Coordinates of C-alpha atoms and ligand atoms in Angstrom, one line a residue:
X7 CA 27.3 19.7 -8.0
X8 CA 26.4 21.2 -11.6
X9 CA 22.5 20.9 -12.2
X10 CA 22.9 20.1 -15.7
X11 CA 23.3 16.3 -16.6
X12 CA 23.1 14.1 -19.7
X13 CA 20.2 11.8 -18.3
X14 CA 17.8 12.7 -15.5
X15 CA 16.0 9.7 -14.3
X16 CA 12.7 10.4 -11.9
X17 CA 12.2 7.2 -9.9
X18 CA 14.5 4.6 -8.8
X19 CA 12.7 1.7 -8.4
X20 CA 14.1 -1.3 -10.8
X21 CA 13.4 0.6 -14.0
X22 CA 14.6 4.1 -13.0
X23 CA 17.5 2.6 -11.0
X24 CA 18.5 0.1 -14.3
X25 CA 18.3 2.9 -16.6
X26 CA 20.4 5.4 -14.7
X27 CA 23.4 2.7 -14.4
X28 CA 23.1 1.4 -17.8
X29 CA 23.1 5.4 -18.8
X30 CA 26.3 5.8 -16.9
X31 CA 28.4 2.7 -17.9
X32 CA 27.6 4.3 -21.3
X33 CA 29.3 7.9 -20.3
X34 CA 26.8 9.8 -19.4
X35 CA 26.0 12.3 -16.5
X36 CA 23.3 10.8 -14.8
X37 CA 21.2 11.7 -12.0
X38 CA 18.1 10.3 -10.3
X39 CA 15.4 12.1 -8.2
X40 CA 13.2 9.7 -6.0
X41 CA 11.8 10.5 -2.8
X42 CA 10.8 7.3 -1.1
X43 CA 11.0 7.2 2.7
X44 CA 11.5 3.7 4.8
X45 CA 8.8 3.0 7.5
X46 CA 12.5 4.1 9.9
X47 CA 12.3 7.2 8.1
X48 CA 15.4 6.8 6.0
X49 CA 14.9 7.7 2.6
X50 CA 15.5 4.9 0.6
X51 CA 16.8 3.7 -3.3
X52 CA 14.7 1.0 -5.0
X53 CA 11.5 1.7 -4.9
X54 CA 8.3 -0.6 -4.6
X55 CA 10.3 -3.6 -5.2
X56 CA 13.1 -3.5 -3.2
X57 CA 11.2 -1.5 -0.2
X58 CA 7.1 -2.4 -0.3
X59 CA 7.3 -5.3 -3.1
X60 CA 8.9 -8.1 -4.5
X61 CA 11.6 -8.8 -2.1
X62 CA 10.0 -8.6 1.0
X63 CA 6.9 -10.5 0.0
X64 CA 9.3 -12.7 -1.1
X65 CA 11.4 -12.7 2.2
X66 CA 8.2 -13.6 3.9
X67 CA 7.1 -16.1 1.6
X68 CA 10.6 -18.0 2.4
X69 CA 10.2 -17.8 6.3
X70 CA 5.9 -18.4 6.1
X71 CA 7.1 -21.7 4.5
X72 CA 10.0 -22.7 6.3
X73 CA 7.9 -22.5 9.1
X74 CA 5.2 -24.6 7.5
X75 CA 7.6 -27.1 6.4
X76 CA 8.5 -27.7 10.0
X77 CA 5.3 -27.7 11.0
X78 CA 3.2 -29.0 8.5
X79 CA 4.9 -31.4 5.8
X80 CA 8.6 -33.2 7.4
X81 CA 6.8 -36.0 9.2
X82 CA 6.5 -38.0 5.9
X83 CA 10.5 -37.7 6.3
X84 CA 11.1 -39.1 9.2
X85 CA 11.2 -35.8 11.0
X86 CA 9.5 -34.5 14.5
X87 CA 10.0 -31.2 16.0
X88 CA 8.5 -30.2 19.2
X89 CA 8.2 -26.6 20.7
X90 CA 8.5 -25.0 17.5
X91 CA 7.5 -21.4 18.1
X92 CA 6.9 -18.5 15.3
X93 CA 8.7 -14.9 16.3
X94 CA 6.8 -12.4 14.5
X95 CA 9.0 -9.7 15.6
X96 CA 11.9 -11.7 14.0
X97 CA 10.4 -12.4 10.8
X98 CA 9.9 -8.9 10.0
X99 CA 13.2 -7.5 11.5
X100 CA 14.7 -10.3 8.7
X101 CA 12.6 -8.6 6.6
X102 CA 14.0 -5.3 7.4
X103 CA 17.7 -6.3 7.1
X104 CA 16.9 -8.2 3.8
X105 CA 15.2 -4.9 2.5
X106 CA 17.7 -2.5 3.9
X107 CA 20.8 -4.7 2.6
X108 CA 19.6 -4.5 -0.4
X109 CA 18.4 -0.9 -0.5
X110 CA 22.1 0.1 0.5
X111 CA 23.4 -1.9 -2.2
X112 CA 21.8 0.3 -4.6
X113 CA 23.6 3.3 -2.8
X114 CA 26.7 1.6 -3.1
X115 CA 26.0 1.3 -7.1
X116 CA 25.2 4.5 -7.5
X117 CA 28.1 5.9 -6.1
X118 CA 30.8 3.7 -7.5
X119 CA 28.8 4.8 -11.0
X120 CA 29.0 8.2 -9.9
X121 CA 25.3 8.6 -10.2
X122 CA 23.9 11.1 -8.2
X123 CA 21.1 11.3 -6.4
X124 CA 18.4 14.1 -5.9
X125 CA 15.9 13.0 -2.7
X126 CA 12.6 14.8 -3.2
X127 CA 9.7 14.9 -5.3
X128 CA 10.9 15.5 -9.3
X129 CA 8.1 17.1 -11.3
X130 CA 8.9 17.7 -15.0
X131 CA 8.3 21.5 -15.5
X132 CA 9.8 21.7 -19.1
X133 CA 10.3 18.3 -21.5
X134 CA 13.9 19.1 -20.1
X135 CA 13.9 20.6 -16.9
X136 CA 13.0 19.1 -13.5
X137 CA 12.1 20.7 -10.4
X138 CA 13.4 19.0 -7.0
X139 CA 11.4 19.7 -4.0
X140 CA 12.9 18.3 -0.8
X141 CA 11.3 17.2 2.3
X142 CA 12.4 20.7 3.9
X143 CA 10.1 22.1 1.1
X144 CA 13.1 23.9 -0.6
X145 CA 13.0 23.4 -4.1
X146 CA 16.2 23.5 -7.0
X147 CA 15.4 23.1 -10.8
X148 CA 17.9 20.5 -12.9
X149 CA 18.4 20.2 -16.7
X150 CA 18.7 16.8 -18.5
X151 CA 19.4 16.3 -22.0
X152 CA 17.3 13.3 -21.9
X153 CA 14.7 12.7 -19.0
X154 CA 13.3 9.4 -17.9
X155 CA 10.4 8.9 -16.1
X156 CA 9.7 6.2 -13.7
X157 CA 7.7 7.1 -11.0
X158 CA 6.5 3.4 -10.4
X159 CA 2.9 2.5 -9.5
X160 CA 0.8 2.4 -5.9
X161 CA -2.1 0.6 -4.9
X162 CA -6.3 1.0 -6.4
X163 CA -8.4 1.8 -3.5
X164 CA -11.5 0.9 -3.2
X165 CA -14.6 3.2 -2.1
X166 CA -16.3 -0.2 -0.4
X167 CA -13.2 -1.0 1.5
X168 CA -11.5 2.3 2.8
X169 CA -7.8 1.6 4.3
X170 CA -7.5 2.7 8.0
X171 CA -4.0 1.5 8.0
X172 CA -4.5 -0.7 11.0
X173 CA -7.2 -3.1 10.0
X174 CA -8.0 -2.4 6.1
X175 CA -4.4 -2.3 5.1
X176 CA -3.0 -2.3 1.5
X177 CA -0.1 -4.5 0.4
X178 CA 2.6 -2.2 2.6
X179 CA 0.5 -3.0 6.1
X180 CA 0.5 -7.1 5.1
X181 CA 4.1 -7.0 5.3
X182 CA 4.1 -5.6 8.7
X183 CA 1.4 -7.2 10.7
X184 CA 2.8 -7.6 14.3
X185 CA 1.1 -10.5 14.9
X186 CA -0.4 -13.3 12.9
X187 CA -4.0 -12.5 12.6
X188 CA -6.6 -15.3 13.6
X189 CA -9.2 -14.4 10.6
X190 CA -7.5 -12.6 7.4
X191 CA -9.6 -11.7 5.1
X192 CA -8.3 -10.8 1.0
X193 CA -10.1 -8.5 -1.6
X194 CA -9.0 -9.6 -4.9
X195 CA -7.6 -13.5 -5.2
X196 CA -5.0 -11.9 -7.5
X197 CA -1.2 -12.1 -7.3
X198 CA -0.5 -10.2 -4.4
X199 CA -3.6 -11.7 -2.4
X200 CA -2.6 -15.2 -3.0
X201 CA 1.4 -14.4 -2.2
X202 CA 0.2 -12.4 1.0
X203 CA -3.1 -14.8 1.6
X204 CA -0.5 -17.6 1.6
X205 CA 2.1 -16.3 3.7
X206 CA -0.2 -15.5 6.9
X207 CA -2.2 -18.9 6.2
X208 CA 0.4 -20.8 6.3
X209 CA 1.4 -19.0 9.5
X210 CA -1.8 -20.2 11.3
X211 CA -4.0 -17.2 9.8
X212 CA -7.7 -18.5 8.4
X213 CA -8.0 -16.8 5.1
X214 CA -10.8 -16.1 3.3
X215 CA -10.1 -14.6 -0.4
X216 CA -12.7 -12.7 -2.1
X217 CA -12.4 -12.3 -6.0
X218 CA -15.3 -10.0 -8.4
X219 CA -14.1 -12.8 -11.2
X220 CA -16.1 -15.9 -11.6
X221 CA -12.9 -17.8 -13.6
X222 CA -9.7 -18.1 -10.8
X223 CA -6.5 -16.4 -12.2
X224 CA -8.2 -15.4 -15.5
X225 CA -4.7 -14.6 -17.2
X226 CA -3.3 -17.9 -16.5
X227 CA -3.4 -21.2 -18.6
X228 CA -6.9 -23.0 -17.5
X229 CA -5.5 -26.5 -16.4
X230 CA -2.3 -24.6 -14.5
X231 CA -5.1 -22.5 -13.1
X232 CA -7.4 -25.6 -12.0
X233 CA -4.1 -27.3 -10.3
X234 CA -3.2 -24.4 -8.1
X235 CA -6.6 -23.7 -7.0
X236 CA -7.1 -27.5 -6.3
X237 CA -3.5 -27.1 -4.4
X238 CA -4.8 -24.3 -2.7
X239 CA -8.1 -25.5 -1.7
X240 CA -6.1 -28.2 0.2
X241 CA -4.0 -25.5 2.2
X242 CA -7.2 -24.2 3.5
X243 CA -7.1 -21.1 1.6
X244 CA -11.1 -20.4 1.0
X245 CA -11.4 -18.6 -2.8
X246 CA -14.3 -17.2 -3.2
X247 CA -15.3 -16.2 -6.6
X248 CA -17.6 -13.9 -8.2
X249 CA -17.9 -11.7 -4.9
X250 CA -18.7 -8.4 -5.0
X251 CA -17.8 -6.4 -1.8
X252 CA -20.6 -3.7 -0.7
X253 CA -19.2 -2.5 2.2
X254 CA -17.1 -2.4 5.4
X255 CA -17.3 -2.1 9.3
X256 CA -14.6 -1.6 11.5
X257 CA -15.4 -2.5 15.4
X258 CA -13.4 -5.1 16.9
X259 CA -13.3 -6.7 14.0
X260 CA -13.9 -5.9 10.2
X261 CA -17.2 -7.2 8.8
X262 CA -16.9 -7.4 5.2
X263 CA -20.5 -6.9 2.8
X264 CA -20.6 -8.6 -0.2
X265 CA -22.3 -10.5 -2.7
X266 CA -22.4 -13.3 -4.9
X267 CA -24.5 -15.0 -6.9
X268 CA -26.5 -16.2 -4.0
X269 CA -27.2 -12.9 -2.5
X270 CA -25.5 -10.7 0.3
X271 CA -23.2 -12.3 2.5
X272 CA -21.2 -11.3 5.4
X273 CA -17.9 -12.5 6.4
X274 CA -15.9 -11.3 9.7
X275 CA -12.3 -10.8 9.9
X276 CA -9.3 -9.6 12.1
X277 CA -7.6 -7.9 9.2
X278 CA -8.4 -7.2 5.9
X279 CA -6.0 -6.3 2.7
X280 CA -7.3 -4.6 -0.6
X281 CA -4.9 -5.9 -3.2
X282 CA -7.2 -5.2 -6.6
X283 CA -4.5 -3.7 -8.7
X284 CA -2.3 -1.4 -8.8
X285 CA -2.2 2.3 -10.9
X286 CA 0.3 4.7 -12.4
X287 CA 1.7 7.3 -10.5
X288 CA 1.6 10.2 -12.6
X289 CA -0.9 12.9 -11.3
X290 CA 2.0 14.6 -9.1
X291 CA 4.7 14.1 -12.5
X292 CA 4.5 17.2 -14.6
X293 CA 3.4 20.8 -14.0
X294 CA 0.0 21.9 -16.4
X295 CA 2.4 23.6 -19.0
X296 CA 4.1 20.2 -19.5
X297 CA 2.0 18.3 -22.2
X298 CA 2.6 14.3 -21.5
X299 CA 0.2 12.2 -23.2
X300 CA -0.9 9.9 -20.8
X301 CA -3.9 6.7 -21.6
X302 CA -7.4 7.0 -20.0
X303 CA -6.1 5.0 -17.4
X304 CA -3.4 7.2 -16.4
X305 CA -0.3 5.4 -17.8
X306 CA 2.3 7.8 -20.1
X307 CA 2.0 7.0 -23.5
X308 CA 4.6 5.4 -25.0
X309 CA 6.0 3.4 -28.2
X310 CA 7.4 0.1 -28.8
X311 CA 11.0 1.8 -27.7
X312 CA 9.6 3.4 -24.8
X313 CA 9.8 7.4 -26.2
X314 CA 6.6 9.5 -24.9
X315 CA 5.3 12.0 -26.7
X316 CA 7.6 14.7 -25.8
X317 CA 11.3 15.1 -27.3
X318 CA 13.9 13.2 -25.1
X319 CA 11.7 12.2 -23.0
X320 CA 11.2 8.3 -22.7
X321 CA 9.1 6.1 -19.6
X322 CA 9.6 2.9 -18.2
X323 CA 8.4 0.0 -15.5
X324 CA 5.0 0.1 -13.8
X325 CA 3.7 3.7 -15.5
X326 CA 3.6 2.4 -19.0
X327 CA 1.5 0.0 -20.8
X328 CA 2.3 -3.9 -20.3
X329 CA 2.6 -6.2 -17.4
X330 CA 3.5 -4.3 -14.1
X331 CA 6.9 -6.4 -13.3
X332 CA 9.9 -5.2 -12.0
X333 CA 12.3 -7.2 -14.9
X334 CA 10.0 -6.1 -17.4
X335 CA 11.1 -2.4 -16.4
X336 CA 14.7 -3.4 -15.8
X337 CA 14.7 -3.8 -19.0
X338 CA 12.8 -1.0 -21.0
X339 CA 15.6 1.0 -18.4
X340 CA 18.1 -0.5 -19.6
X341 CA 16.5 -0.4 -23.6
X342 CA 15.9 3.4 -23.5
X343 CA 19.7 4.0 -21.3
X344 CA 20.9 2.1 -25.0
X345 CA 18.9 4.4 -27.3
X346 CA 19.7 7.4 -25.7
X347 CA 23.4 6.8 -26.1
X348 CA 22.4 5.3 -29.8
X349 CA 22.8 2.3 -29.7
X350 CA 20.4 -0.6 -30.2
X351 CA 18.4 -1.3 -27.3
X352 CA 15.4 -3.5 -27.5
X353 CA 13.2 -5.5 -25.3
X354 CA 11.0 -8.1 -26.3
X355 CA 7.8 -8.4 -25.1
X356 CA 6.9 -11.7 -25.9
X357 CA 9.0 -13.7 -23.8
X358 CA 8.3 -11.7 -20.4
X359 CA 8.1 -14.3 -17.4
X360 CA 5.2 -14.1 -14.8
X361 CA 6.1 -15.9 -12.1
X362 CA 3.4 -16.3 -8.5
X363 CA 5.2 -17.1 -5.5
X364 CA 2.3 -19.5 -3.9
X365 CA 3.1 -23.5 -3.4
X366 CA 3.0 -24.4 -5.6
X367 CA 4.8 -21.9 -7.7
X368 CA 2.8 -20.4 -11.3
X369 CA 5.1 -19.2 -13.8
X370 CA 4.9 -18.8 -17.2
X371 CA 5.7 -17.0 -20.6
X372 CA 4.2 -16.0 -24.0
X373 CA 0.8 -17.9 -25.3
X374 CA -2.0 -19.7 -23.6
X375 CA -4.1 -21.9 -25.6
X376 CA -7.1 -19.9 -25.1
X377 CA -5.0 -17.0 -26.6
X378 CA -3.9 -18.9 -29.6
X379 CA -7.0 -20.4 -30.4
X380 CA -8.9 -16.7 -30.3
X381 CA -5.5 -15.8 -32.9
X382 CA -6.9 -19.1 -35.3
X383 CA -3.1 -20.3 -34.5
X384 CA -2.5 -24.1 -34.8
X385 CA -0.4 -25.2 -32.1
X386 CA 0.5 -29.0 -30.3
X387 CA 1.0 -29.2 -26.4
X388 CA 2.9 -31.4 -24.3
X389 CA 2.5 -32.1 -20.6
X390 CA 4.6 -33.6 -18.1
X391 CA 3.2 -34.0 -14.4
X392 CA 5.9 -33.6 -11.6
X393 CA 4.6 -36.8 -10.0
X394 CA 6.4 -39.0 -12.5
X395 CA 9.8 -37.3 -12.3
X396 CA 12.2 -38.7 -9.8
X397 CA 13.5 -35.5 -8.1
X398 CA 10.2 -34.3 -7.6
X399 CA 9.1 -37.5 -6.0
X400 CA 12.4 -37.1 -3.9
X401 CA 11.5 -33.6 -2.4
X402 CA 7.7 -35.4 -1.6
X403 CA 6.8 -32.2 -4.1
X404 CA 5.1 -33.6 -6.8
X405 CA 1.8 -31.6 -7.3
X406 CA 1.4 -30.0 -10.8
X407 CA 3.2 -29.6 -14.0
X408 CA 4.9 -28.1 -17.2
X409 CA 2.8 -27.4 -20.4
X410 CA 4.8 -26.3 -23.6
X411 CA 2.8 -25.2 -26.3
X412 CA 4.1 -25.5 -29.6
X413 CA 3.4 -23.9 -33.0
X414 CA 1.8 -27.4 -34.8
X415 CA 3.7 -26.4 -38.0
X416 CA 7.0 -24.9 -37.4
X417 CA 7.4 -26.6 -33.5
X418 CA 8.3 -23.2 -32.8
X419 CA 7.8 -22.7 -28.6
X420 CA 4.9 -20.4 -28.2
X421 CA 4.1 -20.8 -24.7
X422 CA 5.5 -22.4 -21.0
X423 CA 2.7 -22.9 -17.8
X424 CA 4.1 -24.7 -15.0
X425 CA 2.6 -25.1 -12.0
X426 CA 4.8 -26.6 -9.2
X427 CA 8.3 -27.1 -7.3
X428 CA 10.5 -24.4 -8.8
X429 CA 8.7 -23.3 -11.6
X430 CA 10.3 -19.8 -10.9
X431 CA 13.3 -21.0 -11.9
X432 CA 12.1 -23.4 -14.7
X433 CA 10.7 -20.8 -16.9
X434 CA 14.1 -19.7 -17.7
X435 CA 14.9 -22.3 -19.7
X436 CA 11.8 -21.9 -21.8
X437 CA 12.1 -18.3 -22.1
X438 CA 15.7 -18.5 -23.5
X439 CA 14.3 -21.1 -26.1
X440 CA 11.8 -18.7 -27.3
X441 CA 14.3 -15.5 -27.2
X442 CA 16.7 -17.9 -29.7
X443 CA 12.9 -18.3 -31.7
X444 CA 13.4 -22.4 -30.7
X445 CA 11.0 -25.3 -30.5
X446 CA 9.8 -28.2 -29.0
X447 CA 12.0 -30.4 -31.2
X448 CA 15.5 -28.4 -29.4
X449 CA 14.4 -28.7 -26.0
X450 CA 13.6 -32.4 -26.4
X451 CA 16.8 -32.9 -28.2
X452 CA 19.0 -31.0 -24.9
X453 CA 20.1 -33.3 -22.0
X454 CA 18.7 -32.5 -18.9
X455 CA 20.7 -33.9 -15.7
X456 CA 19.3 -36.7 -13.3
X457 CA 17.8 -36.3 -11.2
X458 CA 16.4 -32.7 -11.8
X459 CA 12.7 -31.1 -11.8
X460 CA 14.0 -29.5 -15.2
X461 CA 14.0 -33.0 -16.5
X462 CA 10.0 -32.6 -16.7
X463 CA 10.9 -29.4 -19.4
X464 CA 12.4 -32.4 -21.0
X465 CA 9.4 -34.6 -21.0
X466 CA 7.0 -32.2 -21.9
X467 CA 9.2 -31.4 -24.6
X468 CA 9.0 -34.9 -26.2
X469 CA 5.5 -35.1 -24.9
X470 CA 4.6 -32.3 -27.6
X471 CA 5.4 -35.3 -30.5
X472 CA 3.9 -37.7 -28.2
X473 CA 7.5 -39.4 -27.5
X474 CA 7.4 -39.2 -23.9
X475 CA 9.5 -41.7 -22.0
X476 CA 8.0 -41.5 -18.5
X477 CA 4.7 -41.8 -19.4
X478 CA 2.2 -42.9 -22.2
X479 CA 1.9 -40.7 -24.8
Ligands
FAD24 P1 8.6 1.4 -8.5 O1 9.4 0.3 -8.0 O2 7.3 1.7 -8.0 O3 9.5 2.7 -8.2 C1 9.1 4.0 -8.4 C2 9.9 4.9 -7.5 O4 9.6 6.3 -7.9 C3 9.5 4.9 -6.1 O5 10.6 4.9 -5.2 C4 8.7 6.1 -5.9 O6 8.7 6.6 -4.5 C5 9.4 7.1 -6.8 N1 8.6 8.2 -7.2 C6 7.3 8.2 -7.8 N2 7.0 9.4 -8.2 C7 8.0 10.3 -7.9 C8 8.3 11.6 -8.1 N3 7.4 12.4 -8.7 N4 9.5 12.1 -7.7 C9 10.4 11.3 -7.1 N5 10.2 10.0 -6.9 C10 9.0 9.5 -7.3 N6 7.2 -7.8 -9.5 C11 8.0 -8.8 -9.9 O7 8.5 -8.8 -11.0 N7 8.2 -9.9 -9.0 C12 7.7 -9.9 -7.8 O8 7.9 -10.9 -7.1 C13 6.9 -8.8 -7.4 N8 6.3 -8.8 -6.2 C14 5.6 -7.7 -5.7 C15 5.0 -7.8 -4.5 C16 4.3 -6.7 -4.0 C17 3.7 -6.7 -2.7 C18 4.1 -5.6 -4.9 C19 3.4 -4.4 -4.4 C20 4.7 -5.5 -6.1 C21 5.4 -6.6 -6.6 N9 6.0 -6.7 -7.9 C22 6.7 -7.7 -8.3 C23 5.8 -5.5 -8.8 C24 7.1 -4.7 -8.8 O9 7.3 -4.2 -7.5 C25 6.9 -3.5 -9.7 O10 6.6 -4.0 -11.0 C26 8.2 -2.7 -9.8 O11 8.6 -2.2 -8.6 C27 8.0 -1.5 -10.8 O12 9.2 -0.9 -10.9 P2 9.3 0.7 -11.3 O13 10.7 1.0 -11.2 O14 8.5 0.9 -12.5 O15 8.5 1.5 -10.1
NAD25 P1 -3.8 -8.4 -9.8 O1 -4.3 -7.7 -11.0 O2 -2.8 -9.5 -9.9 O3 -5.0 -9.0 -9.0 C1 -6.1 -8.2 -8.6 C2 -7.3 -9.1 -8.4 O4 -8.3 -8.3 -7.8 C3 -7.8 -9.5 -9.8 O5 -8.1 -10.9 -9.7 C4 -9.1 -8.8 -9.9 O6 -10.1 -9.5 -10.6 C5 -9.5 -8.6 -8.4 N1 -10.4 -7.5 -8.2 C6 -10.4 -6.2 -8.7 N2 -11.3 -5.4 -8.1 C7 -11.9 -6.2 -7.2 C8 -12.9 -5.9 -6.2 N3 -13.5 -4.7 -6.1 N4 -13.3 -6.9 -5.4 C9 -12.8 -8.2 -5.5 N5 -11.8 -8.5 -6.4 C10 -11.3 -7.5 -7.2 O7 -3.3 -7.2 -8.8 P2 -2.5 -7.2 -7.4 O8 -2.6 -8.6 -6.8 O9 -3.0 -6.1 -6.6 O10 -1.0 -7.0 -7.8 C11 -0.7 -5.8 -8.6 C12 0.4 -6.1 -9.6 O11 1.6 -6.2 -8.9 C13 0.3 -7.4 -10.3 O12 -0.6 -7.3 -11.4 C14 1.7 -7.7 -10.7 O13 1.9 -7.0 -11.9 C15 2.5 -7.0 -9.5 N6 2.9 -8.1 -8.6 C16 3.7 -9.1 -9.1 C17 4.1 -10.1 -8.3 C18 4.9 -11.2 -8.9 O14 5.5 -11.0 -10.0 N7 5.1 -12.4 -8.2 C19 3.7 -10.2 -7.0 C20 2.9 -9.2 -6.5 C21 2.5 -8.1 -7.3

């Protein structure tokens, strides 16, 4: 193996592991140093989200609710079960399989691109050298005529709420509770405490959310917002908001301090997950001699096309600027793979999706009102509740709805919020409207099938000129 490549990639997490395929279906001698280790020890391709992130959560999510569905919500159907019993043990080994299918998936990628792969810690010594130290602590040094970093993104800890790994556990230790915990209590009511809060309460756990914001989901449309919490409220999941935690005790239990606007409080719990952000893994990335310019948070500075400041050196996914999604760093890896083999690579940031996995599901893209109205931009909206759309009413899932906002003008789509059935997979369709720059006027105009939740896109649509058939306008 030569240790001199065209492309070095440090990470392999979506971004890094996007950008070193892209780089060699393009020609290019690629390699990719990441050192991430499985719980079995293994080390493993894909980073936070295939191993610790998106796709576990996400396999949880899918057997929390199957389980809840039985439980909870077939009687209206016609539909009894008795005996119905929860294996912990099995849900996480399903977990495991999922993960480690899909981990060895990447492997198989890598090799039929002929990518190779450097295990160890990379650490960018020169803007075009990078040193390899292994688990063995050997070390090698490789050369790269272009070097991309993404190194990903772990947890914020808090000093109030110290992780012991057992009880205080991060988002890694929710995914691998061995049993479902009677009282689980959440710091930070944000997208990770609401996936993970809803998982284990829908499991039987009672979960108690505590959020420093006064306003739920700040960064989401306010009526989308106001539905999900409503919908959430009736699951049983308790948000608290404006709490701000002091302290923590671990005996049996964990006794949480905090405080909120009517003074200290106290709240026990069997387990507790910190899930209050997450920050940019870049203090182990580059020896003292190497001068990256990072932000005052940490992140590596970057421009639009994802270069930093030193030559041939570019950075992608969760240790740049912009939201911390693992297609929004597919992309800028498969962007920068395009530049460096000059072509035209580009991503556009204003038609990212955002999707929470709760029930119902939040997902939107580009504008809220409150943003446009801070911008002085005029703009009409449409909205189209699931309750009046057949399909919807068929499933007996017909909480919430879809928003378009439209430029009042042009009709140009500016902004989806949807809150309900599907709405993962219904933000597509408005995200590839405002990638072709189309409006309200086209979706309305498109024939949606019957019976289909998309058919509430439809009516939302028309609802933007008030010509909504399914309701009055
Ligand atoms: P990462 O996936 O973090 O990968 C970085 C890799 O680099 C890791 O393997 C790391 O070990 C390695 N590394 C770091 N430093 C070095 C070094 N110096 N040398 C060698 N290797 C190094 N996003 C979504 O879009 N949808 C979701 O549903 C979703 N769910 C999530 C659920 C949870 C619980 C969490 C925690 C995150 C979730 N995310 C989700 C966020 C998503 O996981 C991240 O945005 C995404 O993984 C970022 O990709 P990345 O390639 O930038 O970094
Ligand atoms: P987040 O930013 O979504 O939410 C953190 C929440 O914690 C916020 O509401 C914040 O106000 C609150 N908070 C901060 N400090 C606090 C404190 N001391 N006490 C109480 N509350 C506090 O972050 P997250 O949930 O940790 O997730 C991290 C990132 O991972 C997300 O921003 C997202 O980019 C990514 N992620 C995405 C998905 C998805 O796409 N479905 C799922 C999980 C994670």
């Amino acid at each position: 193996m030569s240790n001199a490549y065209d492309v070095i990639v440090i990470g392999a997490g979506p971004a890094g592991y996007c950008a070193a395929i892209r780089c060699a279906q393009l020609g290019m001698s690629t390699a990719v140093v990441d050192e991430f280790v499985y719980k079995d020890g293994e080390p493993a391709l894909g980073g936070t989200c295939l191993n610790v992130g998106c796709i576990p959560s996400k396999a949880l999510l899918d057997t929390s609710e199957n389980y809840h569905r039985v439980t909870h919500q077939l009687a209206s159907h016609g539909i009894t079960a008795q005996g119905v019993e929860l294996d912990v043990k099995q849900m996480i080994a399903r977990k495991d399989k999922v993960v480690k299918d899909l981990t060895g998936g990447i492997r198989q990628l890598f090799k039929a691109n002929k990518i190779d792969w450097l295990q160890g810690h990379g650490k960018l010594v020169e803007p075009k050298t990078v040193e390899l130290t292994r688990a063995d602590g050997s070390s090698e040094r490789y050369t790269g005529q272009s070097v991309v970093l993404a190194t990903g993104s772990r947890s914020v800890e808090i000093g109030a709420a110290p992780l012991d790994h057992q009880k205080i556990v991060n988002s890694d230790g929710a995914l691998e509770f061995t049993e479902v915990p009677p009282r689980l209590g959440v710091i930070g009511a944000g997208v990770i405490g609401l996936e993970m809060g809803s998982v284990w309460s829908r499991l039987g756990s009672e979960v108690v959310l505590l959020e420093a914001q006064d306003e739920f989901l700040a960064p989401v449309d306010r009526q989308v917002a106001r539905t999900a919490q409503k919908e959430f409220k009736g699951q049983g999941l308790d948000i608290r908001l404006g709490c701000r935690v002091t302290g923590t005790q671990i005996n049996d239990a964990v006794r949480v301090s905090y405080e909120d606007k009517n003074g200290p409080q106290e709240l026990e719990v069997d387990k507790l997950i910190v899930c209050v952000g997450r920050r940019p893994n870049t203090d182990e990335l580059c020896s003292k001699e190497v001068d990256l310019l990072l932000d005052e948070r940490g992140f590596i500075n970057v421009d639009e096309g994802c270069k930093t400041n030193l030559p041939d050196v570019y950075a992608v996914g969760d240790v740049v600027r912009g939201p911390m999604l693992a297609h929004k760093g597919q992309e800028e890896g498969i962007m920068v793979a395009e530049r460096i083999a000059g072509k035209a690579g580009h991503v556009n940031y204003e038609t990212i999706p955002w999707v929470i996995y709760t029930d119902p599901e939040i997902a939107w893209v580009g504008r809220t009102e409150a943003q446009l109205k801070k911008a002085g931009i005029p703009y009409n909206t449409g909205v189209f509740g699931f309750a009046a759309t057949g399909r919807a009413r068929a499933m007996d899932q017909t909480a919430g709805m879809v928003k378009l906002i439209a430029h009042a003008e042009t009709d140009r789509l500016l902004g989806a919020h949807i809150v309900g059935p599907q709405a993962s997979e219904l933000i597509a369709e408005a995200v590839v409207t405002m990638e072709f720059a189309g409006s309200a006027e086209d979706l309305a105009r498109t024939i949606h099938a019957h019976p289909t939740l998309s058919e509430a896109v439809h009516e939302a649509a028309l609802a933007v000129g008030k010509r909504a058939i399914h309701k009055a306008n």
